[in-house]
XYZ file of C-alpha atoms in Angstrom:
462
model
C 17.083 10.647 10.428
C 14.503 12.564 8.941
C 16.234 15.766 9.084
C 19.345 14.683 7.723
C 17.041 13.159 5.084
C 15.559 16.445 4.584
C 18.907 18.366 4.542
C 20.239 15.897 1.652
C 17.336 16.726 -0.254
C 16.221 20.105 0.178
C 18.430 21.841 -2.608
C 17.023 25.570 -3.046
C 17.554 27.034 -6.286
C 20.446 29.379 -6.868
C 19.338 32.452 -8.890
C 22.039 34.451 -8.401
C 25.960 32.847 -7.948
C 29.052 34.085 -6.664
C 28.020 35.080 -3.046
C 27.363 38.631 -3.928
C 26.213 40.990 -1.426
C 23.585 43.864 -2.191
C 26.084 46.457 -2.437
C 28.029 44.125 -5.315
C 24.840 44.024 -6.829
C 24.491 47.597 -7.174
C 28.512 48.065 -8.340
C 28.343 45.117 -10.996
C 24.544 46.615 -12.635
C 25.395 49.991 -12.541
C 29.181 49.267 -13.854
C 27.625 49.649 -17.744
C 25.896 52.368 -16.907
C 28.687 54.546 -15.274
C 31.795 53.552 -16.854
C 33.035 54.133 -20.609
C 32.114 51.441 -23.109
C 34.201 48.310 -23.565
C 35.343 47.357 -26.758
C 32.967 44.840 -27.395
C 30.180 46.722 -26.506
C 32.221 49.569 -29.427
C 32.498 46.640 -31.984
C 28.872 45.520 -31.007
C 27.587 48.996 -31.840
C 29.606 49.993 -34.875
C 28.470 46.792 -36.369
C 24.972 47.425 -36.012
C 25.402 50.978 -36.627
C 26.682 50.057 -40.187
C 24.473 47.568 -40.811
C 21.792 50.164 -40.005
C 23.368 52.689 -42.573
C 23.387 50.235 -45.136
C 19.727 49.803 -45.363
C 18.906 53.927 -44.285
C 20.761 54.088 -47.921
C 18.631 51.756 -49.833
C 15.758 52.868 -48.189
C 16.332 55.968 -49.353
C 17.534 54.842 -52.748
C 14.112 52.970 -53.100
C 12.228 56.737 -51.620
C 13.912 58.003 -55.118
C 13.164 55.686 -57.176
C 10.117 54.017 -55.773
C 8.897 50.352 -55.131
C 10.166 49.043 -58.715
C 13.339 48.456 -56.826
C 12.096 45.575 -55.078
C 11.264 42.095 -56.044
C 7.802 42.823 -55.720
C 5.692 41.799 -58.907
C 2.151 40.374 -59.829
C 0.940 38.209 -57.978
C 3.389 38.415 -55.057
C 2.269 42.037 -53.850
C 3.328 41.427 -50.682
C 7.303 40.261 -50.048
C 9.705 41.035 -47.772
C 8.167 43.839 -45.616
C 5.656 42.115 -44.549
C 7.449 39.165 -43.788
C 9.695 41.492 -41.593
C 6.699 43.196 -39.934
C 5.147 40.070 -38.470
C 8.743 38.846 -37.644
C 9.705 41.853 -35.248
C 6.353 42.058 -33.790
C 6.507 37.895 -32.845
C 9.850 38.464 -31.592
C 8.265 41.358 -29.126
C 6.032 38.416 -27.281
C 8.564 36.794 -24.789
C 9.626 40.168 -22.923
C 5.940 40.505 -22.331
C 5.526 37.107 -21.632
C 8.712 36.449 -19.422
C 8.203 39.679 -17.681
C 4.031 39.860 -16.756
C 3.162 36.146 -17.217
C 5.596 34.960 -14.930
C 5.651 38.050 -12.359
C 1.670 36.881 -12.299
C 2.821 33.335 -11.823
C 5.321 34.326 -8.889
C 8.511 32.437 -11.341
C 11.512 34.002 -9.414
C 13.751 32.840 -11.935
C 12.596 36.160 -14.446
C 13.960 38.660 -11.948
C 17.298 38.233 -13.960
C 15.973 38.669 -16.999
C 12.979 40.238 -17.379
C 14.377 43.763 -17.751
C 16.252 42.684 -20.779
C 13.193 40.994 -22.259
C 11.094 43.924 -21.583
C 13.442 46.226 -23.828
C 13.472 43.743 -26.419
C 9.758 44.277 -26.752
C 10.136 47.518 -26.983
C 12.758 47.951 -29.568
C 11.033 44.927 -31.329
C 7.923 46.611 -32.001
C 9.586 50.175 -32.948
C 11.488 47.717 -35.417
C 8.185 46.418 -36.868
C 6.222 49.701 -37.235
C 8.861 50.650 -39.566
C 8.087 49.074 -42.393
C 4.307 49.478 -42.644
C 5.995 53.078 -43.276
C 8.369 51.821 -45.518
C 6.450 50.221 -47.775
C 4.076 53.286 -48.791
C 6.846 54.245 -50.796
C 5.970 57.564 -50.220
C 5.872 57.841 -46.405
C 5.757 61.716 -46.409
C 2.710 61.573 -48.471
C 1.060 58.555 -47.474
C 1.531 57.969 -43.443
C -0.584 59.856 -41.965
C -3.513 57.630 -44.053
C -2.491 54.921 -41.925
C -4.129 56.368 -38.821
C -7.951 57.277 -38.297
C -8.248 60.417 -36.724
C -10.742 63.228 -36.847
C -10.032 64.753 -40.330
C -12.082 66.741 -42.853
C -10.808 64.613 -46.124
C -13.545 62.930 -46.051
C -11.820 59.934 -46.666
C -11.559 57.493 -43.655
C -9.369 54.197 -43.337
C -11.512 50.839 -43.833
C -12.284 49.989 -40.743
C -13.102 46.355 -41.806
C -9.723 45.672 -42.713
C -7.055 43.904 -40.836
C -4.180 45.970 -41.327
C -6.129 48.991 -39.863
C -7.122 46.363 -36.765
C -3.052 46.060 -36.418
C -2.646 49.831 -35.703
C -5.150 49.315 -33.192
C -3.521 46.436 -31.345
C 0.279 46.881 -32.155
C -0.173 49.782 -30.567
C -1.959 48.987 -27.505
C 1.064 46.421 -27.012
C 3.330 48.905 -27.445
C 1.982 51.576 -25.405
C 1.045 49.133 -22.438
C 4.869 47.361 -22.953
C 6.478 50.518 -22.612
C 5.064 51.893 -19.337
C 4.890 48.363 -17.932
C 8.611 48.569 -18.674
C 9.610 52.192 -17.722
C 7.513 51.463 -14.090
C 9.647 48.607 -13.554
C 12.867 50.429 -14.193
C 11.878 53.532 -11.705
C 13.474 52.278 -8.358
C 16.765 51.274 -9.977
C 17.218 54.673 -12.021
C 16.579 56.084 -8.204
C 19.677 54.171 -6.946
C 21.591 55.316 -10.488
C 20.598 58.675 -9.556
C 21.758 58.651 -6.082
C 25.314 56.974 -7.353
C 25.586 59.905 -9.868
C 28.280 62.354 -9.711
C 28.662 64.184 -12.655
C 25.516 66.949 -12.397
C 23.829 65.905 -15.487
C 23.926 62.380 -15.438
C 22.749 62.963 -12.101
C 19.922 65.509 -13.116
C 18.868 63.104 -16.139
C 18.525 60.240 -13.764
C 16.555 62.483 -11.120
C 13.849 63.134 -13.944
C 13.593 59.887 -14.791
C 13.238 58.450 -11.874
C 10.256 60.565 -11.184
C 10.922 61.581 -7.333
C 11.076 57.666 -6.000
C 12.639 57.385 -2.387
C 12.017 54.549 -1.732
C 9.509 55.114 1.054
C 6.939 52.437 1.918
C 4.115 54.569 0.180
C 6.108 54.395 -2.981
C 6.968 50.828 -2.843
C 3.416 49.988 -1.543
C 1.860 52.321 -4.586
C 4.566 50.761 -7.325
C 3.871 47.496 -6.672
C 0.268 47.815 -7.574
C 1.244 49.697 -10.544
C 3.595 46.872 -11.253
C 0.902 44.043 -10.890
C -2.008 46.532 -12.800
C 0.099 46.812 -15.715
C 1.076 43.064 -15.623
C -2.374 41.806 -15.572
C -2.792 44.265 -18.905
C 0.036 43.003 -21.066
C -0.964 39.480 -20.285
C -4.074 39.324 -22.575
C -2.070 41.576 -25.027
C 0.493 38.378 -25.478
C -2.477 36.662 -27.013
C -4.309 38.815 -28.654
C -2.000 41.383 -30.850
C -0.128 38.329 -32.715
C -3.631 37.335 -33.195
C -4.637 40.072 -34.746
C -1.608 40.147 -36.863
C -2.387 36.507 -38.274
C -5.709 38.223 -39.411
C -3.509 40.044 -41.642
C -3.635 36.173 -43.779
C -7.109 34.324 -41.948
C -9.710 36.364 -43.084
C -8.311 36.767 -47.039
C -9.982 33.669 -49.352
C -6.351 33.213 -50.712
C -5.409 28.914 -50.130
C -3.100 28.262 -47.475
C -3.854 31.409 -45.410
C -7.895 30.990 -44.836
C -7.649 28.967 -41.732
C -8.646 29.363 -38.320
C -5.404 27.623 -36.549
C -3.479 30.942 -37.850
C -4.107 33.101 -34.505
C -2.589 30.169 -32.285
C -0.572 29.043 -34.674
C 1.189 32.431 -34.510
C 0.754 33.087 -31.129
C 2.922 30.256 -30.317
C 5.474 30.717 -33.329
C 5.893 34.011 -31.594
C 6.486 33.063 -28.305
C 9.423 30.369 -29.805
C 10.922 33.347 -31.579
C 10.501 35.837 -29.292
C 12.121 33.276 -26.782
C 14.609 32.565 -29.310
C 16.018 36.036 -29.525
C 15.919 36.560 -25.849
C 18.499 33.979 -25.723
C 20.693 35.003 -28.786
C 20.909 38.935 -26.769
C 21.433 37.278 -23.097
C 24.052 35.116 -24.306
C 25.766 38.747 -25.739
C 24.715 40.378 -22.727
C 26.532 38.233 -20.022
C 29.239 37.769 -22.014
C 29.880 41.412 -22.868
C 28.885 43.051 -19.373
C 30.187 40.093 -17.435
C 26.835 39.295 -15.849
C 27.273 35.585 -15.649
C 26.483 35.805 -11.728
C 23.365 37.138 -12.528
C 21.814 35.468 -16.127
C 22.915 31.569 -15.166
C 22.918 28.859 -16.672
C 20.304 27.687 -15.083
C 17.849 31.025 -16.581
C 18.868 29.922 -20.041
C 18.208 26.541 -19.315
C 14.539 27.440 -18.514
C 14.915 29.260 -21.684
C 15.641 26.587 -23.599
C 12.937 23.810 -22.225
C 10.352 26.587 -23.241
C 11.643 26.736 -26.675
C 11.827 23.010 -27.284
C 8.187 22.752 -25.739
C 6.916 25.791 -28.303
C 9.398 24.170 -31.073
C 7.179 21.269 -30.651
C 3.959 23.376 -30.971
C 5.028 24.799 -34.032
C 6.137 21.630 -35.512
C 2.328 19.722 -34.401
C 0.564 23.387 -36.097
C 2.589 22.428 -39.364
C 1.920 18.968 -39.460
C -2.152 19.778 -38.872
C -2.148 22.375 -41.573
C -1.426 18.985 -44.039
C -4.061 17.303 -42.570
C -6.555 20.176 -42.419
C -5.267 20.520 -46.036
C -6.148 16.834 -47.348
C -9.394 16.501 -45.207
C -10.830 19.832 -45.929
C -11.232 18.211 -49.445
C -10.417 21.466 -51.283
C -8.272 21.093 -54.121
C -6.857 24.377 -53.864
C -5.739 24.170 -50.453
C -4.007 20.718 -51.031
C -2.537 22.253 -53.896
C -1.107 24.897 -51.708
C 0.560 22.961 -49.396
C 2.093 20.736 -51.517
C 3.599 23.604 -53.697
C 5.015 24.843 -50.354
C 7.123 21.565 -49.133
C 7.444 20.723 -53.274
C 7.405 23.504 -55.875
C 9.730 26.030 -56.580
C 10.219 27.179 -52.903
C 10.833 23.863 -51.124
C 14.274 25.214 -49.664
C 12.783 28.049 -47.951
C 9.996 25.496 -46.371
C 12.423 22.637 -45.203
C 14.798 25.430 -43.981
C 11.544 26.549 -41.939
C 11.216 22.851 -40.663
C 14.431 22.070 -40.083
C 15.299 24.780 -38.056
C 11.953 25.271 -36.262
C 11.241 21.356 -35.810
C 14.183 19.061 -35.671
C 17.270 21.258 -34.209
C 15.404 22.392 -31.005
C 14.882 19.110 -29.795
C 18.498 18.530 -29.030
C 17.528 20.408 -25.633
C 16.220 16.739 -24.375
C 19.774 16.179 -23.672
C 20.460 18.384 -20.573
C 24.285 18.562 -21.308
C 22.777 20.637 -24.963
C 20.458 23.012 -22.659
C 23.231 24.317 -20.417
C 25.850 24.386 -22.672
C 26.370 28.584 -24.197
C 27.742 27.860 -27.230
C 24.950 24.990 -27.949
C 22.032 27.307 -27.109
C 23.955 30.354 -29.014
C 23.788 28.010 -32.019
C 20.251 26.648 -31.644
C 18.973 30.532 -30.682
C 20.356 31.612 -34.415
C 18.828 28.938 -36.139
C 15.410 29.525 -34.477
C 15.213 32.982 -35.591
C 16.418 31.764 -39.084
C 13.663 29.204 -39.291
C 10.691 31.596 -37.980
C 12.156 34.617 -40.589
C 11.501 31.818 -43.065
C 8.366 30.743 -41.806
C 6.591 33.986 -42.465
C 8.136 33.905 -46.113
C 6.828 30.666 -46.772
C 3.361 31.546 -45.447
C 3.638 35.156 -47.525
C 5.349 34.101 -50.875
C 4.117 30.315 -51.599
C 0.460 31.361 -51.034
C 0.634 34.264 -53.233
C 2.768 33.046 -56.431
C 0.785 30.655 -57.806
C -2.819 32.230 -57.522
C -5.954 30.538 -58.863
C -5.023 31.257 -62.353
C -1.955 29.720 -63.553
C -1.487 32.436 -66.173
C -1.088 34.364 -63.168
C 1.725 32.548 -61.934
C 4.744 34.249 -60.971
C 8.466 34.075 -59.174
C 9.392 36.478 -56.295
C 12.656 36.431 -56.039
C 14.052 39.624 -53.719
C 16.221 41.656 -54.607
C 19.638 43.308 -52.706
C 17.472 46.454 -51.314
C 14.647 43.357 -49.773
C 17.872 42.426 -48.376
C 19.376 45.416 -47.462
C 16.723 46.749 -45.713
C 16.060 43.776 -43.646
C 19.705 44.485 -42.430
C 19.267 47.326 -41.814
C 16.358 46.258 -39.412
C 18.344 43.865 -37.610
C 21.124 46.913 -37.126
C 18.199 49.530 -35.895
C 17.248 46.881 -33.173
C 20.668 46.476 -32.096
C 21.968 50.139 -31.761
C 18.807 50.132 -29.416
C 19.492 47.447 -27.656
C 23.143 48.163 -27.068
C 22.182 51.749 -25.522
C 19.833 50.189 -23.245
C 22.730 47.822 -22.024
C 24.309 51.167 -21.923
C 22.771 54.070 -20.601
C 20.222 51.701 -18.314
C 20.421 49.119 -15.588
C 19.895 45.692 -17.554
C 18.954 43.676 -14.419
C 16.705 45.024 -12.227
C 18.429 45.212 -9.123
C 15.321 45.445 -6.581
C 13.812 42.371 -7.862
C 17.249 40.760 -7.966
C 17.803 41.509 -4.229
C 14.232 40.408 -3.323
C 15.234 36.886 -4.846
C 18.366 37.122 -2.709
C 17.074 37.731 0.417
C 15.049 34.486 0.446
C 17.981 32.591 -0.703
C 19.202 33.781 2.302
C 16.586 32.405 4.381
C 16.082 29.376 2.597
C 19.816 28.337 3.388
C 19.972 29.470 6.833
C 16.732 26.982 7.517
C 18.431 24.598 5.773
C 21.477 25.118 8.259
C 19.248 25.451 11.204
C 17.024 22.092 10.240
């Protein structure tokens, strides 16, 4: 009795569908990578590839003719840039997170995913370091002030300032991201390299792949690579979105001089970064025909953890109010009020509405597992948390302390432009990942398959 009991309610989880064998595993990842483009994968590219274009032109337009192009004015010295800056480096959190968090946690269900995630980082952050370039106006002339290294101008960055601490930790992520990532990816370039026939893709892969065979010295050795450079990138999760929220906490300007900022966007960036993960899996499975692999039941995980952060995010707005009101400082109550009421209400309740109230339609289950829902929901998140860092950047700054200070930003088409042009540089990277590189890592993948295996034959055998 008991073991029938036990048999009717032992259900392992099913990572990867469609009965495939290890051999499939390899054919379907390394399909991408060895056969000529689809179409969508061509229409995919030659969109972003425009959209990238478009803003290389206006970037360059705005080289010419400087910073006057923008909407920038006084007071609102900071607009769209920065806004963009602190969006693409939140959106870099979840591939750490998915990838070293969980891998510390033992969570099978990343194995599918993580790879993905990891690139996303990647590409994120080379996204965000371009505009701190951008917006010198002059990068030629003014880049190389952005970095402290031995010089003899006499002239050294301020140390004490935030934006220099940024260099410091964006960095760090990035570096630690990228190697975490490339590690990850050595056995399966290995088994690319091995599949090659064509002499240079084969002698590209056999550089890359850095000599593995697969031998138990190199699996015992990567393995405590792997774990090392996990147990790095998980304090880096916290602390470089941190140190990007410093960018606002330690100014005296109302509505930014708070000390719920570094959580605050640590979790803002974990919903986005989430967020986006979804919006490029969804493409992903649908484009490569990887359904077997990313299920619905990954992107239902997905989605609890972005209706759980969603509802972070919302509880860190609704404190700020508070904070606002019982902090008994007119200024900061007049700050918050001008966001949800004065001349930029639209671009706060867009923030709320998108952040806040659509998410929670994951509650229903039939919402989480459905693609199109979660397609939907994944857009509007990244909408809402674009927004949220304009609202936090433009309603603090255009009514200073001094109404005859007061001023509108209002961007202009290069803001605009450019930030296209953003989205399009992310996605030509992206797209050449998916490309030119295994998107699921196929060790892991078959690791998670082999105790399936067990699990059901005990299950038979009970």
């Amino acid at each position: 009795m008991s073991t029938t009991t036990n048999e009717m309610t032992y259900q392992p989880e099913v990572l990867v569908t469609g009965g495939k064998t290890f051999s499939q595993v390899n054919e379907d990842v390394a399909k991408p990578v060895e056969s000529f483009p689809t179409i969508k994968w061509w229409i995919c590219f030659l969109a972003a590839l425009t959209a990238f274009g478009f803003g290389a032109v206006l970037a360059a337009i705005m080289f010419m003719r400087g910073l006057g192009v923008l909407g920038l004015n006084q007071p609102v010295g900071w607009g769209v840039f920065i806004v963009n800056f602190v969006f693409w480096v939140g959106i870099g959190h979840a591939g750490t997170l998915i990838s070293a968090i969980l891998f510390l946690f033992r969570q099978k269900w990343r194995t599918a995913i993580n790879r993905s995630a990891e690139a996303m980082t990647i590409f994120a952050v080379m996204t965000a370091l371009l505009f701190p370039l951008i917006h010198t106006g002059r990068p030629w002339y003014a880049a190389f002030w952005l970095i402290p290294y031995p010089n003899q101008r006499q002239l050294w960055v301020n140390f004490r300032s935030p934006l220099e601490w940024d260099v410091f930790a964006v960095g760090t992520y990035f570096t630690i991201s990228l190697i975490f990532w490339f590690v990850g990816l050595i056995p399966d370039l290995a088994s690319i390299r091995d599949r090659a026939k064509h002499p240079i893709r084969k002698f590209v892969y056999t550089i890359l792949s850095l000599g593995w065979r697969g031998s138990n010295k190199h699996w015992s050795h990567y393995e405590v690579a792997y774990l090392l450079f996990a147990g790095l990138s998980t304090p880096l999760v916290l602390s470089v979105h941190s140190v990007v929220s410093f960018d606002f906490a330690v100014s005296n300007v109302p509505g930014w001089h708070t000390t719920i900022f570094p959580p605050y966007f640590v979790a803002g960036a974990i919903f986005s970064g989430f967020a986006m993960v979804v919006t490029l899996l969804v493409i992903a499975r649908e484009v490569f025909n990887l359904k077997n692999y990313i299920t619905i039941g990954h992107l239902e995980k997905m989605n609890m953890i972005i209706m759980a952060t969603g509802l972070m995010v919302g509880y860190a707005y609704a404190s700020e109010f508070f904070i606002a009101w019982y902090s008994g400082s007119s200024y900061e109550r007049f700050a918050f009020i001008n966001r949800a009421f004065g001349p930029y209400w639209w671009a706060y309740w867009t923030m709320t509405i998108c952040n806040v109230i659509i998410p929670q339609i994951f509650w229903f289950k039939k919402a989480r597992r459905s693609i199109a829902v979660m397609f939907v929901v994944s857009l509007f998140v990244n909408i809402g948390m674009w927004f949220e860092r304009f609202v936090i950047t433009v309603t603090s700054l255009h009514r200073d302390f001094i109404p005859s200070n007061w001023g509108m930003y209002i961007p202009t088409w290069f803001d605009w432009g450019i930030t296209l042009g953003s989205f399009g540089w992310f996605f030509i990277w992206f797209l050449l990942f998916m490309r030119f590189l295994p998107s699921i890592a196929m060790a892991e993948i078959k690791g998670v398959m082999d105790s399936e295996h067990h699990a059901l034959e005990g299950k038979s055998h009970g």
